[in-house]
Short mmCIF file of C-alpha atoms in Angstrom, two decimals:
data_model
loop_
_atom_site.label_atom_id
_atom_site.label_comp_id
_atom_site.label_asym_id
_atom_site.label_seq_id
_atom_site.Cartn_x
_atom_site.Cartn_y
_atom_site.Cartn_z
CA MET P 1 18.21 -19.29 -4.60
CA ALA P 2 16.66 -16.99 -2.01
CA GLU P 3 19.81 -14.87 -1.91
CA GLN P 4 19.77 -14.52 -5.67
CA ASN P 5 16.12 -13.53 -5.73
CA SER P 6 16.66 -10.82 -3.15
CA ILE P 7 18.74 -8.70 -5.53
CA TYR P 8 15.77 -7.79 -7.69
CA GLY P 9 13.71 -4.71 -7.06
CA GLY P 10 11.18 -2.78 -9.09
CA GLN P 11 9.45 0.54 -9.57
CA ALA P 12 6.30 1.54 -11.40
CA VAL P 13 6.64 4.31 -13.99
CA ILE P 14 4.30 5.91 -16.52
CA GLU P 15 2.63 3.01 -18.41
CA GLY P 16 5.50 0.73 -17.49
CA VAL P 17 7.76 -0.90 -14.92
CA MET P 18 11.45 -0.66 -14.05
CA PHE P 19 13.35 -3.63 -12.62
CA ALA P 20 16.83 -3.50 -11.11
CA GLY P 21 19.28 -6.38 -11.13
CA LYS P 22 22.86 -6.62 -9.86
CA ASN P 23 24.35 -5.05 -12.96
CA VAL P 24 21.58 -3.33 -14.93
CA HIS P 25 18.27 -1.46 -14.63
CA VAL P 26 15.63 -2.09 -17.29
CA THR P 27 12.39 -0.22 -17.97
CA ALA P 28 9.63 -1.48 -20.26
CA VAL P 29 6.94 0.96 -21.42
CA ARG P 30 3.74 0.08 -23.28
CA LYS P 31 3.28 2.18 -26.43
CA LYS P 32 -0.13 3.04 -27.88
CA ASP P 33 0.33 0.62 -30.78
CA GLY P 34 0.72 -2.22 -28.26
CA SER P 35 4.48 -2.64 -28.70
CA LEU P 36 7.02 -2.23 -25.92
CA ASP P 37 9.85 0.24 -25.65
CA TYR P 38 12.86 -0.58 -23.45
CA LEU P 39 15.58 1.33 -21.66
CA GLU P 40 18.63 -0.55 -20.36
CA VAL P 41 21.04 1.27 -18.05
CA PRO P 42 24.09 -0.66 -16.78
CA LYS P 43 25.05 0.03 -13.18
CA LYS P 44 28.21 2.04 -12.66
CA VAL P 45 30.39 0.80 -9.83
CA ILE P 46 31.82 3.70 -7.82
CA PRO P 47 34.29 2.32 -5.22
CA TRP P 48 33.67 4.87 -2.48
CA VAL P 49 29.88 4.50 -2.88
CA GLN P 50 30.18 0.71 -2.62
CA THR P 51 32.19 1.19 0.58
CA LEU P 52 29.51 3.41 2.09
CA LYS P 53 26.82 0.87 1.17
CA LYS P 54 28.52 -1.65 3.46
CA ILE P 55 28.33 0.58 6.52
CA PRO P 56 25.24 0.01 8.71
CA PHE P 57 23.04 3.09 9.25
CA VAL P 58 24.82 4.85 6.36
CA ARG P 59 23.91 2.43 3.57
CA GLY P 60 20.21 3.30 3.85
CA ILE P 61 20.83 6.98 3.11
CA VAL P 62 23.18 6.12 0.24
CA GLY P 63 20.63 3.68 -1.16
CA ILE P 64 17.87 6.31 -1.11
CA ILE P 65 20.01 8.86 -2.96
CA GLU P 66 21.16 6.26 -5.49
CA SER P 67 17.62 5.00 -6.09
CA SER P 68 16.33 8.54 -6.52
CA ALA P 69 18.93 9.33 -9.18
CA LYS P 70 18.34 6.08 -11.05
CA GLY P 71 14.57 6.30 -10.71
CA ALA P 72 14.57 9.83 -12.14
CA GLN P 73 16.35 8.61 -15.26
CA HIS P 74 13.84 5.83 -15.90
CA LEU P 75 10.87 8.04 -15.00
CA ASN P 76 12.09 10.60 -17.53
CA PHE P 77 12.35 7.89 -20.20
CA SER P 78 8.79 6.69 -19.62
CA ALA P 79 7.44 10.25 -19.47
CA GLU P 80 9.19 11.19 -22.72
CA SER P 81 7.89 8.04 -24.39
CA PHE P 82 4.36 8.91 -23.34
CA ALA P 83 4.74 12.54 -24.38
CA GLU P 84 6.05 11.55 -27.82
CA GLN P 85 3.02 9.36 -28.41
CA GLU P 86 0.69 12.13 -27.25
CA GLY P 87 2.49 14.53 -29.60
CA GLU P 88 1.87 12.22 -32.54
CA ASP P 89 -1.86 12.23 -31.81
CA ASN P 90 -2.03 16.01 -31.31
CA ASN P 91 -2.14 17.23 -34.90
CA SER P 92 -5.38 19.18 -34.98
CA THR P 93 -5.49 22.69 -33.48
CA LYS P 94 -2.98 24.75 -31.47
CA LYS P 95 -5.41 24.77 -28.59
CA GLU P 96 -5.45 21.00 -28.53
CA GLU P 97 -1.65 20.93 -28.75
CA LYS P 98 -1.37 23.33 -25.83
CA SER P 99 -3.86 21.30 -23.84
CA GLY P 100 -1.95 18.12 -24.63
CA PHE P 101 1.32 19.72 -23.55
CA PHE P 102 -0.01 20.78 -20.18
CA SER P 103 -1.66 17.39 -19.77
CA ASN P 104 1.71 15.72 -20.26
CA ILE P 105 3.43 18.10 -17.85
CA SER P 106 0.69 17.47 -15.29
CA MET P 107 1.13 13.71 -15.61
CA ILE P 108 4.91 13.91 -15.28
CA LEU P 109 4.63 16.08 -12.16
CA GLY P 110 1.92 13.86 -10.68
CA VAL P 111 4.02 10.73 -11.01
CA ALA P 112 7.10 12.54 -9.71
CA VAL P 113 5.20 13.42 -6.53
CA VAL P 114 4.51 9.77 -5.72
CA GLY P 115 7.70 8.34 -7.24
CA VAL P 116 10.89 7.50 -5.45
CA ILE P 117 12.57 10.70 -6.66
CA SER P 118 10.26 12.70 -4.38
CA PHE P 119 11.09 10.64 -1.27
CA LEU P 120 13.54 13.06 0.33
CA PHE P 121 11.36 16.11 -0.29
CA GLY P 122 8.27 14.24 0.89
CA LYS P 123 10.06 13.07 4.02
CA PHE P 124 11.10 16.65 4.70
CA VAL P 125 7.51 17.89 4.40
CA PHE P 126 5.98 15.03 6.37
CA THR P 127 8.54 15.62 9.10
CA LEU P 128 7.86 19.33 9.54
CA VAL P 129 4.11 19.64 8.98
CA PRO P 130 2.99 17.13 11.68
CA ALA P 131 5.30 18.78 14.21
CA VAL P 132 3.85 22.19 13.39
CA ILE P 133 0.26 20.93 13.64
CA GLU P 134 0.88 19.10 16.92
CA GLN P 135 2.64 22.11 18.44
CA PHE P 136 -0.21 24.42 17.42
CA LEU P 137 -3.02 22.15 18.71
CA PHE P 138 -1.52 20.59 21.85
CA GLN P 139 1.28 22.87 23.03
CA ASN P 140 -0.57 24.00 26.15
CA VAL P 141 -2.71 20.90 26.73
CA PHE P 142 -0.07 18.85 28.60
CA SER P 143 3.68 18.88 29.23
CA ASN P 144 4.63 15.22 28.66
CA GLN P 145 6.94 15.32 25.64
CA PHE P 146 6.56 11.60 24.95
CA LEU P 147 2.83 12.13 24.42
CA HIS P 148 3.58 15.10 22.17
CA ASN P 149 5.90 12.91 20.08
CA LEU P 150 3.33 10.12 19.96
CA ILE P 151 0.55 12.46 18.81
CA GLU P 152 2.92 13.91 16.23
CA GLY P 153 3.47 10.38 14.87
CA VAL P 154 -0.28 9.75 14.71
CA ILE P 155 -0.81 13.02 12.83
CA LYS P 156 1.98 12.06 10.44
CA ILE P 157 0.37 8.69 9.67
CA ILE P 158 -3.07 10.28 9.18
CA LEU P 159 -1.66 12.87 6.76
CA LEU P 160 0.33 10.24 4.86
CA VAL P 161 -2.56 7.81 4.51
CA GLY P 162 -4.97 10.59 3.60
CA TYR P 163 -2.61 12.00 1.00
CA ILE P 164 -2.06 8.63 -0.68
CA TYR P 165 -5.77 7.80 -0.57
CA PHE P 166 -6.87 11.02 -2.28
CA ILE P 167 -4.25 10.95 -5.04
CA SER P 168 -5.12 7.28 -5.66
CA LEU P 169 -8.61 8.41 -6.71
CA THR P 170 -7.20 10.04 -9.86
CA PRO P 171 -7.12 7.78 -12.97
CA MET P 172 -3.43 8.39 -13.67
CA ILE P 173 -2.24 7.56 -10.15
CA ARG P 174 -4.55 4.53 -10.03
CA ARG P 175 -2.87 3.15 -13.17
CA LEU P 176 0.51 3.83 -11.60
CA PHE P 177 -0.52 1.84 -8.53
CA GLN P 178 -1.77 -0.97 -10.79
CA TYR P 179 1.68 -1.20 -12.35
CA HIS P 180 3.07 -1.17 -8.81
CA GLY P 181 0.89 -4.18 -8.03
CA ALA P 182 2.00 -5.91 -11.23
CA GLU P 183 5.64 -5.40 -10.30
CA HIS P 184 5.08 -7.02 -6.88
CA LYS P 185 3.23 -9.95 -8.41
CA VAL P 186 6.07 -10.67 -10.85
CA ILE P 187 8.72 -10.57 -8.11
CA SER P 188 6.63 -12.86 -5.89
CA ALA P 189 6.04 -15.30 -8.75
CA TYR P 190 9.75 -15.40 -9.56
CA GLU P 191 10.67 -15.96 -5.91
CA ALA P 192 8.13 -18.81 -5.80
CA GLY P 193 9.86 -20.43 -8.77
CA VAL P 194 6.83 -20.55 -11.07
CA GLU P 195 6.83 -19.85 -14.80
CA LEU P 196 6.28 -16.16 -15.50
CA THR P 197 3.03 -16.23 -17.44
CA VAL P 198 0.16 -13.78 -17.01
CA SER P 199 -2.14 -16.43 -15.54
CA ASN P 200 0.52 -17.59 -13.05
CA VAL P 201 1.57 -14.11 -12.00
CA GLN P 202 -2.02 -12.93 -11.48
CA LYS P 203 -2.46 -15.59 -8.78
CA PHE P 204 -0.04 -13.76 -6.48
CA ASN P 205 -0.70 -10.92 -4.07
CA THR P 206 0.05 -7.28 -4.86
CA LEU P 207 1.78 -6.88 -1.47
CA HIS P 208 5.51 -7.47 -0.94
CA TYR P 209 7.78 -7.14 2.09
CA ARG P 210 10.63 -5.32 0.32
CA CYS P 211 8.49 -2.46 -0.99
CA GLY P 212 9.38 1.19 -0.42
CA SER P 213 5.96 1.69 1.16
CA SER P 214 7.14 -0.39 4.10
CA PHE P 215 10.17 1.85 4.44
CA ILE P 216 7.97 4.96 4.65
CA VAL P 217 5.96 3.47 7.51
CA PHE P 218 9.11 2.47 9.39
CA THR P 219 10.49 6.02 9.20
CA VAL P 220 7.34 7.25 10.93
CA LEU P 221 7.43 4.62 13.68
CA ILE P 222 11.18 4.79 14.23
CA GLY P 223 10.99 8.59 14.32
CA VAL P 224 8.55 8.48 17.23
CA VAL P 225 10.94 6.23 19.17
CA ILE P 226 14.07 8.28 18.47
CA TYR P 227 12.42 11.63 19.22
CA SER P 228 11.19 10.24 22.55
CA PHE P 229 14.75 10.09 23.90
CA LEU P 230 15.38 13.79 23.31
CA HIS P 231 14.27 16.90 25.15
CA TYR P 232 13.50 20.18 23.43
CA ASP P 233 12.80 23.68 24.70
CA GLY P 234 10.34 25.43 22.47
CA TYR P 235 9.01 25.17 18.96
CA VAL P 236 12.17 26.19 17.08
CA GLU P 237 14.38 23.64 18.85
CA ARG P 238 11.81 20.91 18.16
CA ILE P 239 11.80 21.66 14.42
CA LEU P 240 15.61 21.79 14.28
CA GLN P 241 15.81 18.43 16.04
CA ARG P 242 13.50 16.87 13.47
CA LEU P 243 15.57 18.19 10.57
CA LEU P 244 18.95 17.24 12.04
CA LEU P 245 17.76 13.76 12.98
CA LEU P 246 16.21 13.03 9.60
CA PRO P 247 19.32 11.16 8.31
CA VAL P 248 19.44 9.20 11.57
CA VAL P 249 15.78 8.21 11.26
CA ILE P 250 16.28 7.11 7.65
CA GLY P 251 19.41 5.11 8.49
CA VAL P 252 17.86 3.33 11.46
CA SER P 253 14.60 2.68 9.59
CA TYR P 254 16.52 1.00 6.76
CA GLU P 255 18.28 -1.33 9.20
CA VAL P 256 15.00 -2.20 10.93
CA LEU P 257 13.39 -2.93 7.57
CA ARG P 258 16.28 -5.25 6.62
CA PHE P 259 15.87 -7.00 9.97
CA THR P 260 12.12 -7.51 9.59
CA ASN P 261 12.61 -8.80 6.03
CA SER P 262 14.99 -11.45 7.36
CA LEU P 263 12.28 -12.57 9.79
CA ARG P 264 9.38 -12.79 7.35
CA GLU P 265 9.51 -16.60 7.33
CA VAL P 266 9.33 -16.78 11.14
CA PRO P 267 5.65 -17.41 12.04
CA VAL P 268 5.43 -14.92 14.92
CA LEU P 269 8.08 -12.31 14.07
CA ARG P 270 6.87 -11.88 10.49
CA TYR P 271 4.12 -9.61 11.86
CA LEU P 272 6.77 -6.91 12.39
CA GLY P 273 6.53 -6.16 8.68
CA TYR P 274 2.75 -5.87 8.60
CA PRO P 275 2.49 -2.04 9.00
CA GLY P 276 4.29 -1.64 5.68
CA LEU P 277 2.05 -4.20 4.04
CA TRP P 278 -1.04 -2.36 5.28
CA LEU P 279 0.13 0.84 3.58
CA GLN P 280 0.57 -1.13 0.36
CA LEU P 281 -3.17 -1.73 0.39
CA LEU P 282 -3.30 1.90 -0.77
CA THR P 283 -0.17 2.08 -2.97
CA THR P 284 -0.91 -1.05 -5.00
CA LYS P 285 -3.98 -2.00 -7.04
CA GLU P 286 -4.94 -5.17 -8.87
CA PRO P 287 -3.37 -4.89 -12.34
CA GLU P 288 -4.87 -5.67 -15.71
CA ASP P 289 -3.44 -8.55 -17.74
CA SER P 290 -1.81 -6.09 -20.15
CA GLN P 291 -0.01 -4.42 -17.26
CA VAL P 292 1.24 -7.76 -15.98
CA GLU P 293 2.53 -8.47 -19.51
CA VAL P 294 4.60 -5.27 -19.38
CA SER P 295 5.96 -6.16 -15.96
CA ILE P 296 6.92 -9.67 -17.07
CA ALA P 297 8.57 -8.30 -20.21
CA SER P 298 10.58 -5.79 -18.16
CA PHE P 299 11.69 -8.45 -15.70
CA ASN P 300 12.66 -10.94 -18.42
CA ARG P 301 14.54 -8.24 -20.33
CA MET P 302 16.44 -7.38 -17.15
CA ARG P 303 17.41 -11.03 -16.63
CA GLU P 304 18.54 -11.33 -20.26
CA ALA P 305 20.64 -8.19 -19.89
CA GLU P 306 22.15 -9.55 -16.69
CA GLN P 307 23.07 -12.78 -18.49
CA ARG P 308 24.68 -10.88 -21.39
CA ILE P 309 26.79 -8.84 -18.98
CA LEU P 310 27.92 -11.95 -17.09
CA GLU P 311 28.81 -13.76 -20.32
CA GLY P 312 30.75 -10.72 -21.49
CA ARG P 313 32.84 -10.81 -18.33
CA ALA P 314 33.58 -14.54 -18.65
#
């Protein structure tokens, strides 16, 4: 049962949640009239991609690219659904229509910044900026490169936490994080084997070991370790090292995350996954009952779609 449960993953989108099964991705979005709109996208099996996903240290990079492409499709669906509803309400003046348009664009861009489709760009930025800051502030303070790398990692964590904290203060991002929390609660409830009702799901925690937030933290920590084994001469070489090693850091971080997930039931070793859980204190919020309803509906629809696909293959 545990192996079966581990195939499910989720992602918060605009006023909705996407869940991924073995064979299909399903997004449920709450419309203004209270009804739900669904998008079902069957997974396409590409042989050479499946081969790459079996290779350690490569599968993490492939998974990120695949998730980004799939997440963009579902994010676009939820954004279009929201924009269509806003367009129906905007029937007064041209000024209001223009304002509504830019409001929709702003929302779509805001979610894209914190969504999975921005991971690679965000990782690129959060790799370069801390190195630049550390080099500027501490270049002539001491010569120990390990300390330079360590301070760079601390700066990276401070920037990351600060960035997430400040965007979480906006109403739109807060709702996104509430849906993120609802998604985690539903997965945890399913893994616990309880009936998926709002009251049951709300009893569970918003934190979950297999969240992408944990992966972000591991890339920071693993990066500090990997960079510590390398020597650089000057600012330019340091930046080039960071860029060239980015795939390595992502690949190793993915393997470490898989390892810590396998140890989460071990009383002592489960603490290895705690840094990721701490970051989720910022990226998840307690959801409303209506948001949990959307998450449950999305998850159940995904399971129904999975069953239909399996029966069609029988």
